[in-house]
């Protein structure tokens, strides 16, 4: 009876030990998964924040370029930076072009100083539609339309070569308008023809499946830009301070001192490699080689044992 009870106790202990071991293993696995998940989460968050900052930085460059063009042209187009932004946001959701692309086209269009505030939005829309219909990049379309509106007679010739159907009679009408200094009328006439041929092309592209994906991506990009702007605005003063310090005499001296120290340590390390490490390896190479061979041989034996 005592022997039977002892056997039962030992069996229970073994079962408990096995269960505890399994539970411990499960917790260990969960801990590893948790650590891996945390590392992956931090990496994903870091990458996401980088994308936000990149998006905000790209937008910031576009804003700065708009301000620079408006300043250099004396604001002759009569449009504000806010209007440029509003139009870019609007057209990006009604075409296959991003707001950064549209803003870049607008910045380029602003350099054609004969285009006024009433013509500017209409011209930008025409550029988007023409680029979509003819499968052109926005920059190329902007140059062509901008030149046509700046110099209707010569510009229309370039548009005809691109496929815009201006007849001889229409060119005569434009010539008469230019000769009577009716620049606004000539520009409106050109835009009317572009709208007749390509009007609605951008919106039609945006209403496709690919266009829906584009609008979704544009919405996410806008969100990333807003998040990134908060971070850029917060980091900028700190970065400016570092840049100011780095360009100062004191900062340059400190940077040079660090560079000299790195150079010294590198030289010392190279001296140690050539003077100590390599001679030691050469001296003990037979023993090192035998040890490596022994490890390899043992590994091969273990692999063979598992295969058998």
PDB file of N, CA, C and O in Angstrom, residues 158-196:
ATOM      1  N   UNK A 158       2.962  76.338 -80.579  1.00  0.00           N
ATOM      2  CA  UNK A 158       3.482  75.208 -79.800  1.00  0.00           C
ATOM      3  C   UNK A 158       2.345  74.288 -79.356  1.00  0.00           C
ATOM      4  O   UNK A 158       2.496  73.064 -79.355  1.00  0.00           O
ATOM      5  N   UNK A 159       1.202  74.876 -79.005  1.00  0.00           N
ATOM      6  CA  UNK A 159       0.056  74.056 -78.602  1.00  0.00           C
ATOM      7  C   UNK A 159      -0.444  73.204 -79.763  1.00  0.00           C
ATOM      8  O   UNK A 159      -0.843  72.054 -79.585  1.00  0.00           O
ATOM      9  N   UNK A 160      -0.426  73.771 -80.961  1.00  0.00           N
ATOM     10  CA  UNK A 160      -0.872  73.013 -82.141  1.00  0.00           C
ATOM     11  C   UNK A 160       0.032  71.801 -82.360  1.00  0.00           C
ATOM     12  O   UNK A 160      -0.430  70.711 -82.703  1.00  0.00           O
ATOM     13  N   UNK A 161       1.328  71.980 -82.152  1.00  0.00           N
ATOM     14  CA  UNK A 161       2.261  70.872 -82.322  1.00  0.00           C
ATOM     15  C   UNK A 161       2.005  69.763 -81.300  1.00  0.00           C
ATOM     16  O   UNK A 161       2.291  68.589 -81.557  1.00  0.00           O
ATOM     17  N   UNK A 162       1.457  70.151 -80.137  1.00  0.00           N
ATOM     18  CA  UNK A 162       1.163  69.164 -79.094  1.00  0.00           C
ATOM     19  C   UNK A 162      -0.168  68.463 -79.334  1.00  0.00           C
ATOM     20  O   UNK A 162      -0.495  67.491 -78.649  1.00  0.00           O
ATOM     21  N   UNK A 163      -0.946  68.983 -80.288  1.00  0.00           N
ATOM     22  CA  UNK A 163      -2.213  68.313 -80.609  1.00  0.00           C
ATOM     23  C   UNK A 163      -3.453  69.138 -80.359  1.00  0.00           C
ATOM     24  O   UNK A 163      -4.569  68.663 -80.574  1.00  0.00           O
ATOM     25  N   UNK A 164      -3.309  70.379 -79.874  1.00  0.00           N
ATOM     26  CA  UNK A 164      -4.464  71.243 -79.649  1.00  0.00           C
ATOM     27  C   UNK A 164      -4.907  71.807 -81.005  1.00  0.00           C
ATOM     28  O   UNK A 164      -4.100  72.347 -81.763  1.00  0.00           O
ATOM     29  N   UNK A 165      -6.181  71.685 -81.301  1.00  0.00           N
ATOM     30  CA  UNK A 165      -6.681  71.985 -82.651  1.00  0.00           C
ATOM     31  C   UNK A 165      -7.069  73.451 -82.836  1.00  0.00           C
ATOM     32  O   UNK A 165      -8.256  73.804 -82.892  1.00  0.00           O
ATOM     33  N   UNK A 166      -6.089  74.312 -82.929  1.00  0.00           N
ATOM     34  CA  UNK A 166      -6.350  75.712 -83.268  1.00  0.00           C
ATOM     35  C   UNK A 166      -6.308  75.861 -84.802  1.00  0.00           C
ATOM     36  O   UNK A 166      -5.292  75.553 -85.429  1.00  0.00           O
ATOM     37  N   UNK A 167      -7.416  76.298 -85.354  1.00  0.00           N
ATOM     38  CA  UNK A 167      -7.473  76.469 -86.809  1.00  0.00           C
ATOM     39  C   UNK A 167      -6.806  77.780 -87.209  1.00  0.00           C
ATOM     40  O   UNK A 167      -6.500  78.631 -86.359  1.00  0.00           O
ATOM     41  N   UNK A 168      -6.635  77.949 -88.511  1.00  0.00           N
ATOM     42  CA  UNK A 168      -6.058  79.188 -89.019  1.00  0.00           C
ATOM     43  C   UNK A 168      -6.955  80.367 -88.676  1.00  0.00           C
ATOM     44  O   UNK A 168      -6.469  81.456 -88.338  1.00  0.00           O
ATOM     45  N   UNK A 169      -8.263  80.142 -88.772  1.00  0.00           N
ATOM     46  CA  UNK A 169      -9.218  81.214 -88.465  1.00  0.00           C
ATOM     47  C   UNK A 169      -9.102  81.627 -86.994  1.00  0.00           C
ATOM     48  O   UNK A 169      -9.153  82.826 -86.671  1.00  0.00           O
ATOM     49  N   UNK A 170      -8.968  80.669 -86.109  1.00  0.00           N
ATOM     50  CA  UNK A 170      -8.824  80.974 -84.687  1.00  0.00           C
ATOM     51  C   UNK A 170      -7.523  81.731 -84.427  1.00  0.00           C
ATOM     52  O   UNK A 170      -7.485  82.651 -83.596  1.00  0.00           O
ATOM     53  N   UNK A 171      -6.475  81.353 -85.118  1.00  0.00           N
ATOM     54  CA  UNK A 171      -5.208  82.058 -84.959  1.00  0.00           C
ATOM     55  C   UNK A 171      -5.326  83.512 -85.430  1.00  0.00           C
ATOM     56  O   UNK A 171      -4.730  84.413 -84.830  1.00  0.00           O
ATOM     57  N   UNK A 172      -6.119  83.728 -86.486  1.00  0.00           N
ATOM     58  CA  UNK A 172      -6.344  85.099 -86.961  1.00  0.00           C
ATOM     59  C   UNK A 172      -7.097  85.912 -85.917  1.00  0.00           C
ATOM     60  O   UNK A 172      -6.801  87.103 -85.711  1.00  0.00           O
ATOM     61  N   UNK A 173      -8.060  85.291 -85.260  1.00  0.00           N
ATOM     62  CA  UNK A 173      -8.812  85.981 -84.202  1.00  0.00           C
ATOM     63  C   UNK A 173      -7.873  86.372 -83.058  1.00  0.00           C
ATOM     64  O   UNK A 173      -7.915  87.499 -82.545  1.00  0.00           O
ATOM     65  N   UNK A 174      -7.020  85.434 -82.674  1.00  0.00           N
ATOM     66  CA  UNK A 174      -6.064  85.718 -81.600  1.00  0.00           C
ATOM     67  C   UNK A 174      -5.110  86.848 -81.991  1.00  0.00           C
ATOM     68  O   UNK A 174      -4.803  87.725 -81.175  1.00  0.00           O
ATOM     69  N   UNK A 175      -4.656  86.831 -83.225  1.00  0.00           N
ATOM     70  CA  UNK A 175      -3.742  87.867 -83.701  1.00  0.00           C
ATOM     71  C   UNK A 175      -4.398  89.240 -83.629  1.00  0.00           C
ATOM     72  O   UNK A 175      -3.762  90.216 -83.207  1.00  0.00           O
ATOM     73  N   UNK A 176      -5.663  89.309 -84.012  1.00  0.00           N
ATOM     74  CA  UNK A 176      -6.392  90.580 -83.964  1.00  0.00           C
ATOM     75  C   UNK A 176      -6.536  91.066 -82.524  1.00  0.00           C
ATOM     76  O   UNK A 176      -6.413  92.266 -82.239  1.00  0.00           O
ATOM     77  N   UNK A 177      -6.800  90.152 -81.597  1.00  0.00           N
ATOM     78  CA  UNK A 177      -6.925  90.515 -80.182  1.00  0.00           C
ATOM     79  C   UNK A 177      -5.613  91.058 -79.635  1.00  0.00           C
ATOM     80  O   UNK A 177      -5.586  92.059 -78.905  1.00  0.00           O
ATOM     81  N   UNK A 178      -4.517  90.406 -79.990  1.00  0.00           N
ATOM     82  CA  UNK A 178      -3.207  90.849 -79.512  1.00  0.00           C
ATOM     83  C   UNK A 178      -2.865  92.219 -80.079  1.00  0.00           C
ATOM     84  O   UNK A 178      -2.332  93.085 -79.365  1.00  0.00           O
ATOM     85  N   UNK A 179      -3.177  92.418 -81.329  1.00  0.00           N
ATOM     86  CA  UNK A 179      -2.871  93.703 -81.972  1.00  0.00           C
ATOM     87  C   UNK A 179      -3.664  94.849 -81.355  1.00  0.00           C
ATOM     88  O   UNK A 179      -3.226  96.009 -81.397  1.00  0.00           O
ATOM     89  N   UNK A 180      -4.831  94.554 -80.783  1.00  0.00           N
ATOM     90  CA  UNK A 180      -5.636  95.595 -80.125  1.00  0.00           C
ATOM     91  C   UNK A 180      -5.408  95.604 -78.610  1.00  0.00           C
ATOM     92  O   UNK A 180      -6.185  96.187 -77.859  1.00  0.00           O
ATOM     93  N   UNK A 181      -4.346  94.906 -78.176  1.00  0.00           N
ATOM     94  CA  UNK A 181      -3.968  94.838 -76.753  1.00  0.00           C
ATOM     95  C   UNK A 181      -5.051  94.212 -75.868  1.00  0.00           C
ATOM     96  O   UNK A 181      -5.151  94.520 -74.674  1.00  0.00           O
ATOM     97  N   UNK A 182      -5.863  93.344 -76.473  1.00  0.00           N
ATOM     98  CA  UNK A 182      -6.886  92.635 -75.694  1.00  0.00           C
ATOM     99  C   UNK A 182      -6.300  91.309 -75.200  1.00  0.00           C
ATOM    100  O   UNK A 182      -6.715  90.224 -75.632  1.00  0.00           O
ATOM    101  N   UNK A 183      -5.339  91.405 -74.291  1.00  0.00           N
ATOM    102  CA  UNK A 183      -4.655  90.214 -73.790  1.00  0.00           C
ATOM    103  C   UNK A 183      -5.613  89.312 -73.011  1.00  0.00           C
ATOM    104  O   UNK A 183      -5.583  88.079 -73.159  1.00  0.00           O
ATOM    105  N   UNK A 184      -6.484  89.927 -72.208  1.00  0.00           N
ATOM    106  CA  UNK A 184      -7.442  89.135 -71.427  1.00  0.00           C
ATOM    107  C   UNK A 184      -8.366  88.349 -72.351  1.00  0.00           C
ATOM    108  O   UNK A 184      -8.681  87.177 -72.102  1.00  0.00           O
ATOM    109  N   UNK A 185      -8.800  89.005 -73.449  1.00  0.00           N
ATOM    110  CA  UNK A 185      -9.666  88.321 -74.402  1.00  0.00           C
ATOM    111  C   UNK A 185      -8.948  87.173 -75.088  1.00  0.00           C
ATOM    112  O   UNK A 185      -9.517  86.095 -75.289  1.00  0.00           O
ATOM    113  N   UNK A 186      -7.669  87.372 -75.457  1.00  0.00           N
ATOM    114  CA  UNK A 186      -6.890  86.319 -76.111  1.00  0.00           C
ATOM    115  C   UNK A 186      -6.678  85.140 -75.171  1.00  0.00           C
ATOM    116  O   UNK A 186      -6.781  83.972 -75.584  1.00  0.00           O
ATOM    117  N   UNK A 187      -6.404  85.424 -73.918  1.00  0.00           N
ATOM    118  CA  UNK A 187      -6.199  84.350 -72.958  1.00  0.00           C
ATOM    119  C   UNK A 187      -7.484  83.549 -72.754  1.00  0.00           C
ATOM    120  O   UNK A 187      -7.460  82.320 -72.696  1.00  0.00           O
ATOM    121  N   UNK A 188      -8.599  84.264 -72.645  1.00  0.00           N
ATOM    122  CA  UNK A 188      -9.881  83.581 -72.475  1.00  0.00           C
ATOM    123  C   UNK A 188     -10.210  82.718 -73.689  1.00  0.00           C
ATOM    124  O   UNK A 188     -10.758  81.613 -73.554  1.00  0.00           O
ATOM    125  N   UNK A 189      -9.843  83.204 -74.864  1.00  0.00           N
ATOM    126  CA  UNK A 189     -10.108  82.473 -76.104  1.00  0.00           C
ATOM    127  C   UNK A 189      -9.303  81.166 -76.131  1.00  0.00           C
ATOM    128  O   UNK A 189      -9.813  80.117 -76.520  1.00  0.00           O
ATOM    129  N   UNK A 190      -8.052  81.240 -75.727  1.00  0.00           N
ATOM    130  CA  UNK A 190      -7.199  80.045 -75.678  1.00  0.00           C
ATOM    131  C   UNK A 190      -7.729  79.037 -74.658  1.00  0.00           C
ATOM    132  O   UNK A 190      -7.835  77.836 -74.936  1.00  0.00           O
ATOM    133  N   UNK A 191      -8.089  79.542 -73.488  1.00  0.00           N
ATOM    134  CA  UNK A 191      -8.579  78.648 -72.440  1.00  0.00           C
ATOM    135  C   UNK A 191      -9.898  77.995 -72.836  1.00  0.00           C
ATOM    136  O   UNK A 191     -10.150  76.824 -72.506  1.00  0.00           O
ATOM    137  N   UNK A 192     -10.733  78.742 -73.546  1.00  0.00           N
ATOM    138  CA  UNK A 192     -12.008  78.171 -73.997  1.00  0.00           C
ATOM    139  C   UNK A 192     -11.765  76.981 -74.919  1.00  0.00           C
ATOM    140  O   UNK A 192     -12.455  75.957 -74.833  1.00  0.00           O
ATOM    141  N   UNK A 193     -10.792  77.104 -75.821  1.00  0.00           N
ATOM    142  CA  UNK A 193     -10.481  76.002 -76.727  1.00  0.00           C
ATOM    143  C   UNK A 193      -9.916  74.807 -75.958  1.00  0.00           C
ATOM    144  O   UNK A 193     -10.268  73.653 -76.239  1.00  0.00           O
ATOM    145  N   UNK A 194      -9.050  75.068 -74.985  1.00  0.00           N
ATOM    146  CA  UNK A 194      -8.509  73.981 -74.169  1.00  0.00           C
ATOM    147  C   UNK A 194      -9.616  73.287 -73.381  1.00  0.00           C
ATOM    148  O   UNK A 194      -9.624  72.050 -73.256  1.00  0.00           O
ATOM    149  N   UNK A 195     -10.564  74.072 -72.871  1.00  0.00           N
ATOM    150  CA  UNK A 195     -11.683  73.490 -72.118  1.00  0.00           C
ATOM    151  C   UNK A 195     -12.595  72.685 -73.029  1.00  0.00           C
ATOM    152  O   UNK A 195     -13.153  71.654 -72.620  1.00  0.00           O
ATOM    153  N   UNK A 196     -12.745  73.141 -74.270  1.00  0.00           N
ATOM    154  CA  UNK A 196     -13.576  72.408 -75.226  1.00  0.00           C
ATOM    155  C   UNK A 196     -12.976  71.041 -75.535  1.00  0.00           C
ATOM    156  O   UNK A 196     -13.689  70.031 -75.632  1.00  0.00           O
TER     157      UNK A 196
END
